[in-house]
mmCIF file of N, CA and C in Angstrom:
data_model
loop_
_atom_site.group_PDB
_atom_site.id
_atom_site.type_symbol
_atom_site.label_atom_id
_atom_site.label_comp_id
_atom_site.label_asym_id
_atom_site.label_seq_id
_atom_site.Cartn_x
_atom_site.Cartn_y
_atom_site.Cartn_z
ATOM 1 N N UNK V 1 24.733 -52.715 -62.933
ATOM 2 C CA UNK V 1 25.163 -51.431 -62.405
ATOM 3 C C UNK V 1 25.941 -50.674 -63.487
ATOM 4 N N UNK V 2 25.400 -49.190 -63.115
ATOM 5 C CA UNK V 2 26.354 -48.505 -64.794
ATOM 6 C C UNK V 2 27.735 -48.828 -64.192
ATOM 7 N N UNK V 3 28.577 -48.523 -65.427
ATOM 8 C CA UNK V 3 30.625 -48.603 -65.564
ATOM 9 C C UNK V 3 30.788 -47.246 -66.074
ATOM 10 N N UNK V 4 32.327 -46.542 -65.459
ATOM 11 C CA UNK V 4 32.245 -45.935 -66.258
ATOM 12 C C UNK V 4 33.934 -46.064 -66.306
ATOM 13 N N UNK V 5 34.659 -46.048 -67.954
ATOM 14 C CA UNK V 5 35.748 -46.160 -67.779
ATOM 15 C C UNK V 5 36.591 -45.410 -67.431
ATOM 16 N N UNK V 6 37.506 -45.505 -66.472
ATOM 17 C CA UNK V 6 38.741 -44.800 -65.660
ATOM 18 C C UNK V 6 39.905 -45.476 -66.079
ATOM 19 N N UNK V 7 40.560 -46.511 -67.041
ATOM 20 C CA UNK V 7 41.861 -46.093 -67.467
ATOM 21 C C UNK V 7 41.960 -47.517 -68.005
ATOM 22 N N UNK V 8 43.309 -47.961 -68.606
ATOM 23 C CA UNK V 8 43.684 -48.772 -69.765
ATOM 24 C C UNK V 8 44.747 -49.553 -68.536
ATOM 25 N N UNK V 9 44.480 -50.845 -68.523
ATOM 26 C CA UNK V 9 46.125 -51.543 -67.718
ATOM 27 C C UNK V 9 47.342 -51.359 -69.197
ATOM 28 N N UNK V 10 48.812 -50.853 -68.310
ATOM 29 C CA UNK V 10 49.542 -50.906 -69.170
ATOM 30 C C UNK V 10 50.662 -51.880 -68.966
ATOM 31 N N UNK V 11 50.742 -52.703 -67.924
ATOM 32 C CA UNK V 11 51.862 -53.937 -67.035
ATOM 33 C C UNK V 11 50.904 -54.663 -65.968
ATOM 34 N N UNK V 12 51.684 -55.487 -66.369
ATOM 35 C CA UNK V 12 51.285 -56.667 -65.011
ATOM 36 C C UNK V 12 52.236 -57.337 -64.378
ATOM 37 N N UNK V 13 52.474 -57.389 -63.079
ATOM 38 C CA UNK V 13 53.652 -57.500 -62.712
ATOM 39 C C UNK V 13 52.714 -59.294 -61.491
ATOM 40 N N UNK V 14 53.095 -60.360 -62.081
ATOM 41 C CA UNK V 14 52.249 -61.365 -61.882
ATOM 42 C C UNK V 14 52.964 -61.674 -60.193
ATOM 43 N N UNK V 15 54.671 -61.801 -60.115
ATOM 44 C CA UNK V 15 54.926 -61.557 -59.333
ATOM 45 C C UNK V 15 54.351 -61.414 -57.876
ATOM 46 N N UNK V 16 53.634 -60.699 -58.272
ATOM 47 C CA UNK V 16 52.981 -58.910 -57.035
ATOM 48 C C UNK V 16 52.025 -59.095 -57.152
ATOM 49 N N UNK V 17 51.086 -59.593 -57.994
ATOM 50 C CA UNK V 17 49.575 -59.024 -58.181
ATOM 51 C C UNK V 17 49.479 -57.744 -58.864
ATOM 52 N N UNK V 18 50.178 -56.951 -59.694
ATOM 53 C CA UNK V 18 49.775 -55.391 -59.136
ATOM 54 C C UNK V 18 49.870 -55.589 -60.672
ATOM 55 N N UNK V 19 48.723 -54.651 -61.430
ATOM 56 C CA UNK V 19 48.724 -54.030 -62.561
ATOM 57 C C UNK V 19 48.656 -52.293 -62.691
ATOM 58 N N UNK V 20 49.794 -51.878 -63.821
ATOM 59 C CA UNK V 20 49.982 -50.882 -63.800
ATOM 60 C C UNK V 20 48.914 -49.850 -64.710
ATOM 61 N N UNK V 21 48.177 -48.757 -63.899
ATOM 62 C CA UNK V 21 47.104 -48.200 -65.232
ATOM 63 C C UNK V 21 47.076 -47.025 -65.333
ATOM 64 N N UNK V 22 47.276 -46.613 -66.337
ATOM 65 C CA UNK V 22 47.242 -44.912 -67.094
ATOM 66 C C UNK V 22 45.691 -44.876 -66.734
ATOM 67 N N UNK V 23 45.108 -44.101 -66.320
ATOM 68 C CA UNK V 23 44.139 -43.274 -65.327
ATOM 69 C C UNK V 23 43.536 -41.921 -66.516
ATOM 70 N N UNK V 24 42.439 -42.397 -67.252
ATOM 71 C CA UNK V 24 41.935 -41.318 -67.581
ATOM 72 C C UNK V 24 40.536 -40.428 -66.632
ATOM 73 N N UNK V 25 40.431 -40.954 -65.637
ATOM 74 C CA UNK V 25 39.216 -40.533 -65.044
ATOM 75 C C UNK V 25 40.174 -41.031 -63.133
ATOM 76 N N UNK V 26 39.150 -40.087 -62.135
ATOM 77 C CA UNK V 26 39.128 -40.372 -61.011
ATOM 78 C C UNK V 26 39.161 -41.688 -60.266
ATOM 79 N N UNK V 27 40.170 -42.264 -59.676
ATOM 80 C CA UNK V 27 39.640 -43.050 -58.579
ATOM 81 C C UNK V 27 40.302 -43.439 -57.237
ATOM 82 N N UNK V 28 39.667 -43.780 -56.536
ATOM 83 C CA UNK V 28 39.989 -43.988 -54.696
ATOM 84 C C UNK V 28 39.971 -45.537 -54.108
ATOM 85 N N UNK V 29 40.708 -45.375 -53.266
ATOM 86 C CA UNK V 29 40.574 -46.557 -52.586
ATOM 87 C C UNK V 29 39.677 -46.879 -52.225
ATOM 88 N N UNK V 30 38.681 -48.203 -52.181
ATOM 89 C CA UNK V 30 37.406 -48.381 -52.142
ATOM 90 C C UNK V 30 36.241 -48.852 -53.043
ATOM 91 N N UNK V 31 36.681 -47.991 -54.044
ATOM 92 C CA UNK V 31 36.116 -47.924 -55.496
ATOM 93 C C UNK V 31 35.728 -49.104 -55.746
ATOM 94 N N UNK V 32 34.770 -49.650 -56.374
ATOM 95 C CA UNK V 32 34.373 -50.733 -57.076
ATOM 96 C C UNK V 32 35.268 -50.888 -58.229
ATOM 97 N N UNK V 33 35.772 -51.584 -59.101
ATOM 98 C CA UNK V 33 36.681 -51.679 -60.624
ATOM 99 C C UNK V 33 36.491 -52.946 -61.296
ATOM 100 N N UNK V 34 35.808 -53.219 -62.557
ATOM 101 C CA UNK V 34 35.605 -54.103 -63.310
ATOM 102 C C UNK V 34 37.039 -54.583 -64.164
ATOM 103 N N UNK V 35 37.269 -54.732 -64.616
ATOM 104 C CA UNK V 35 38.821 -54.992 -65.171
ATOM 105 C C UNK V 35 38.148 -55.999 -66.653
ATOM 106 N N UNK V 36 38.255 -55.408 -67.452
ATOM 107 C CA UNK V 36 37.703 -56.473 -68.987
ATOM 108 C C UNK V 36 38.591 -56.448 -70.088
ATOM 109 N N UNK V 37 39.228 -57.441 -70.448
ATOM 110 C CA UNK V 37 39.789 -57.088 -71.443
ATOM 111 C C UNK V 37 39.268 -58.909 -72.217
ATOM 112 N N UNK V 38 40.555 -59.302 -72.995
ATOM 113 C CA UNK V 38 40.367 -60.533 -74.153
ATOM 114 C C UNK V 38 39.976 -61.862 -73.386
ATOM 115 N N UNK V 39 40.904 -61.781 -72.107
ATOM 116 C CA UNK V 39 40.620 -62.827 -71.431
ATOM 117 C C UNK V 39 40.792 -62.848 -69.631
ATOM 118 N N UNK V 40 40.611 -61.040 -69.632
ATOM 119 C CA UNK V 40 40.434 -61.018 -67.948
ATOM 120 C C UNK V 40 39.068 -60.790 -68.144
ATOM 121 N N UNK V 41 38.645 -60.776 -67.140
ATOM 122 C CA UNK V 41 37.066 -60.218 -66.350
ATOM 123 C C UNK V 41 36.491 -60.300 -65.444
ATOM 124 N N UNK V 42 37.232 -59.324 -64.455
ATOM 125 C CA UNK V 42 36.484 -59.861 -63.080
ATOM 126 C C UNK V 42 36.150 -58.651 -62.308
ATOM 127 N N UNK V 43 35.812 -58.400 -61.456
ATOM 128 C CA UNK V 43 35.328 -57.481 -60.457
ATOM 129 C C UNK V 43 36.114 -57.492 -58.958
ATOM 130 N N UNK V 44 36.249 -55.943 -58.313
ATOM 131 C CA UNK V 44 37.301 -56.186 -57.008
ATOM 132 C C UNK V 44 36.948 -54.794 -56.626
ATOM 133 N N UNK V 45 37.044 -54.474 -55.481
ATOM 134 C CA UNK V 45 37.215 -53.067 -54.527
ATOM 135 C C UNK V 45 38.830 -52.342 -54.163
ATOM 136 N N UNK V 46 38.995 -51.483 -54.992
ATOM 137 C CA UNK V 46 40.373 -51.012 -54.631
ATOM 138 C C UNK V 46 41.215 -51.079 -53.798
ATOM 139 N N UNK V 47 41.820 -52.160 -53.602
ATOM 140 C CA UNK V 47 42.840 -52.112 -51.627
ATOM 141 C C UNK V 47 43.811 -51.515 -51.999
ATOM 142 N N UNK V 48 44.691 -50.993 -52.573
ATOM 143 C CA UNK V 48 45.624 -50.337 -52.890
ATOM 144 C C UNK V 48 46.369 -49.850 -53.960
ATOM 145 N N UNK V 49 46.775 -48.731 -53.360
ATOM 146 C CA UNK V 49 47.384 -48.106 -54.854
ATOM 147 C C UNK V 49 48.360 -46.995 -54.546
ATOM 148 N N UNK V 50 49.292 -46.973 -55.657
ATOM 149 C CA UNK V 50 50.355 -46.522 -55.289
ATOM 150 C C UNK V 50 51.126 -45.832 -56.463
ATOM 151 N N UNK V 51 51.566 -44.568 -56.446
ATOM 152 C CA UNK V 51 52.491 -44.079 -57.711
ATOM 153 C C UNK V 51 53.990 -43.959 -57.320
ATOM 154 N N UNK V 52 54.882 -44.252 -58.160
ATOM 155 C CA UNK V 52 56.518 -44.249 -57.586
ATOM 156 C C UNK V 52 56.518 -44.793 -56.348
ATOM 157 N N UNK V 53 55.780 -45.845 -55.943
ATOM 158 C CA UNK V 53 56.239 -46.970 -55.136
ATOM 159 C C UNK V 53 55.768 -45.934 -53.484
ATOM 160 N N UNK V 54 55.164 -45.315 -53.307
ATOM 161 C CA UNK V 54 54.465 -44.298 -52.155
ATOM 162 C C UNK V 54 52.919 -44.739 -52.416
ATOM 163 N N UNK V 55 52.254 -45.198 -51.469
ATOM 164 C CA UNK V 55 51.109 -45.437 -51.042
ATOM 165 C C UNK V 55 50.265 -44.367 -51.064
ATOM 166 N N UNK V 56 49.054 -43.945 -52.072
ATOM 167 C CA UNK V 56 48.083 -43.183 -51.987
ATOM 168 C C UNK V 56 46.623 -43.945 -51.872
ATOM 169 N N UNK V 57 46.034 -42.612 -51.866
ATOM 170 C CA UNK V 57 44.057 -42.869 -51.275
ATOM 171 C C UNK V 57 43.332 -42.466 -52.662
ATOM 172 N N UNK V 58 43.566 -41.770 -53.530
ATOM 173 C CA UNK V 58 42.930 -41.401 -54.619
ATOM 174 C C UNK V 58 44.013 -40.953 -55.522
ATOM 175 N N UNK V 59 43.577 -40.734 -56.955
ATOM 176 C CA UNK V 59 44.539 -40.764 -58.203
ATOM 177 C C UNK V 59 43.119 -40.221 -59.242
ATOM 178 N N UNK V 60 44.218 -39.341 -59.974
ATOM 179 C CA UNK V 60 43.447 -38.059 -60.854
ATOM 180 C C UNK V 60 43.937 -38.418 -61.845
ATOM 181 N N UNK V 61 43.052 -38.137 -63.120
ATOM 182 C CA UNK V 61 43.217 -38.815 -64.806
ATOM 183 C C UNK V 61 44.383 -38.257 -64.926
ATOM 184 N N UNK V 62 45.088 -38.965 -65.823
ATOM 185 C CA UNK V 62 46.549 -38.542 -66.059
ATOM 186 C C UNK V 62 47.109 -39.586 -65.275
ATOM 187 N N UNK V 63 47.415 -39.905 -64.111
ATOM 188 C CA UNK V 63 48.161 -40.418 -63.080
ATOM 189 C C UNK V 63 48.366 -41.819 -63.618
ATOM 190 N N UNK V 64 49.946 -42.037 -63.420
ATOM 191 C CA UNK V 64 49.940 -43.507 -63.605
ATOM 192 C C UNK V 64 50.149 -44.181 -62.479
ATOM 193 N N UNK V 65 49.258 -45.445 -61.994
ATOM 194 C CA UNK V 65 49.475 -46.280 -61.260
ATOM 195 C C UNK V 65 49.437 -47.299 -60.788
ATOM 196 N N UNK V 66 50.110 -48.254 -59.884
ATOM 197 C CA UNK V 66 49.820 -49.235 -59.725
ATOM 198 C C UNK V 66 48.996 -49.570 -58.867
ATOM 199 N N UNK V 67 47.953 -50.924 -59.073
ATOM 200 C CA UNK V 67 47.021 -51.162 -58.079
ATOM 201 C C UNK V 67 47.154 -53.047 -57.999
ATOM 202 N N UNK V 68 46.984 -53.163 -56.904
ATOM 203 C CA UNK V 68 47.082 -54.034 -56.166
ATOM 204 C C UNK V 68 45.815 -55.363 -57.068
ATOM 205 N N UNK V 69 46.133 -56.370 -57.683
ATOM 206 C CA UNK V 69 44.694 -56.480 -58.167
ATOM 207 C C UNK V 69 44.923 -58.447 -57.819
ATOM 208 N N UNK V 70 43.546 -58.911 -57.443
ATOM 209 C CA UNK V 70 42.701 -60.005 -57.149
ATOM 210 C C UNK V 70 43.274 -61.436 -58.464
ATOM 211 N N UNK V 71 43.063 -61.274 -59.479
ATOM 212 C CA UNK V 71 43.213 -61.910 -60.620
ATOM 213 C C UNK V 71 44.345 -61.168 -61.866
ATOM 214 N N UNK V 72 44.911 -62.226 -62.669
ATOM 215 C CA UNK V 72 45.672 -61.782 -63.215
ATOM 216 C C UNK V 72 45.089 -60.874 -64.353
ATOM 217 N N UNK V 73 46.286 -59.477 -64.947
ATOM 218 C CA UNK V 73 45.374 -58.501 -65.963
ATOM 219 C C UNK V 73 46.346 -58.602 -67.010
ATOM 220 N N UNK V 74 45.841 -57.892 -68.059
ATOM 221 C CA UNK V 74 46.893 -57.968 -69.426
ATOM 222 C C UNK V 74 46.752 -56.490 -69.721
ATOM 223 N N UNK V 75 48.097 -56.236 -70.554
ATOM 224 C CA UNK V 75 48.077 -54.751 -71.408
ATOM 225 C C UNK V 75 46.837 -54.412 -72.115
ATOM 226 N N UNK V 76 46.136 -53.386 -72.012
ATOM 227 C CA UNK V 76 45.670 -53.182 -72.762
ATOM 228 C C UNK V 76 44.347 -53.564 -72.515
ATOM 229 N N UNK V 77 43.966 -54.459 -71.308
ATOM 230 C CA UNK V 77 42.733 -54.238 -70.747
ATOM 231 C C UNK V 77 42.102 -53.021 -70.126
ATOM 232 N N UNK V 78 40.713 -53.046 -70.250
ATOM 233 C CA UNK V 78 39.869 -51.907 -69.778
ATOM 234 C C UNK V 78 39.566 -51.862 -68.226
ATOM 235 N N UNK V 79 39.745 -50.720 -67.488
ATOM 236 C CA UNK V 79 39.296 -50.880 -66.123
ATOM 237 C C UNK V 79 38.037 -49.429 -66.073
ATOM 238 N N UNK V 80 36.999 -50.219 -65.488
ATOM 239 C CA UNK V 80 35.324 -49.243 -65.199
ATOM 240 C C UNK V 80 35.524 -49.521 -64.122
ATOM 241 N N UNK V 81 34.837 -48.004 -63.299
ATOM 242 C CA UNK V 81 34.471 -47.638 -62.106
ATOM 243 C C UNK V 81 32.980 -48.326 -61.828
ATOM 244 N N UNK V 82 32.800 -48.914 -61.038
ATOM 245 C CA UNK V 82 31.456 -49.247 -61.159
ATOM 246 C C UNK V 82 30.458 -48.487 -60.307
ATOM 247 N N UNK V 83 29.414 -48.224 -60.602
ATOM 248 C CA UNK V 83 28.710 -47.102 -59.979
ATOM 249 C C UNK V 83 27.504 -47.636 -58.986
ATOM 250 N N UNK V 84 26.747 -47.142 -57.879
ATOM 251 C CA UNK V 84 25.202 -47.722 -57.397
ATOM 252 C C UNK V 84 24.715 -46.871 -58.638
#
């Protein structure tokens, strides 16, 4: 399935699950998201996400935020939207 990239993880808060990502492209809750970097790589459907600690449904390039994520991520990994 094509990818297309929507933003860079910049924290991981292992804690929580939640990695933090500078957002160059669109995305929503729901979304398909590949997550690849040196030694993550996995695949997950957006359950949540959130900027300044307030619960949102979608997030516009620019936006930094945190998302709720499945497996652990590192700085500086890549996150793709995955497309049908």
């Amino acid at each position: 399935m094509p990818e297309v990239e929507v933003g860079t993880v910049t924290h991981y808060y292992g804690h929580i699950n939640v990695a933090i990502v500078q957002l160059t492209d669109n995305l929503k809750v729901g979304d398909n998201v590949h997550i690849k970097g040196h030694t993550s790589d996995f695949n997950q459907e957006v359950s949540s996400m959130q900027i300044e600690h307030k619960d949102i449904s979608e997030a516009k390039a620019g936006d930094i935020i945190g998302m709720k994520v499945l497996q652990k991520a590192h700085p500086h990994d890549k996150v793709y939207k995955v497309t049908p």
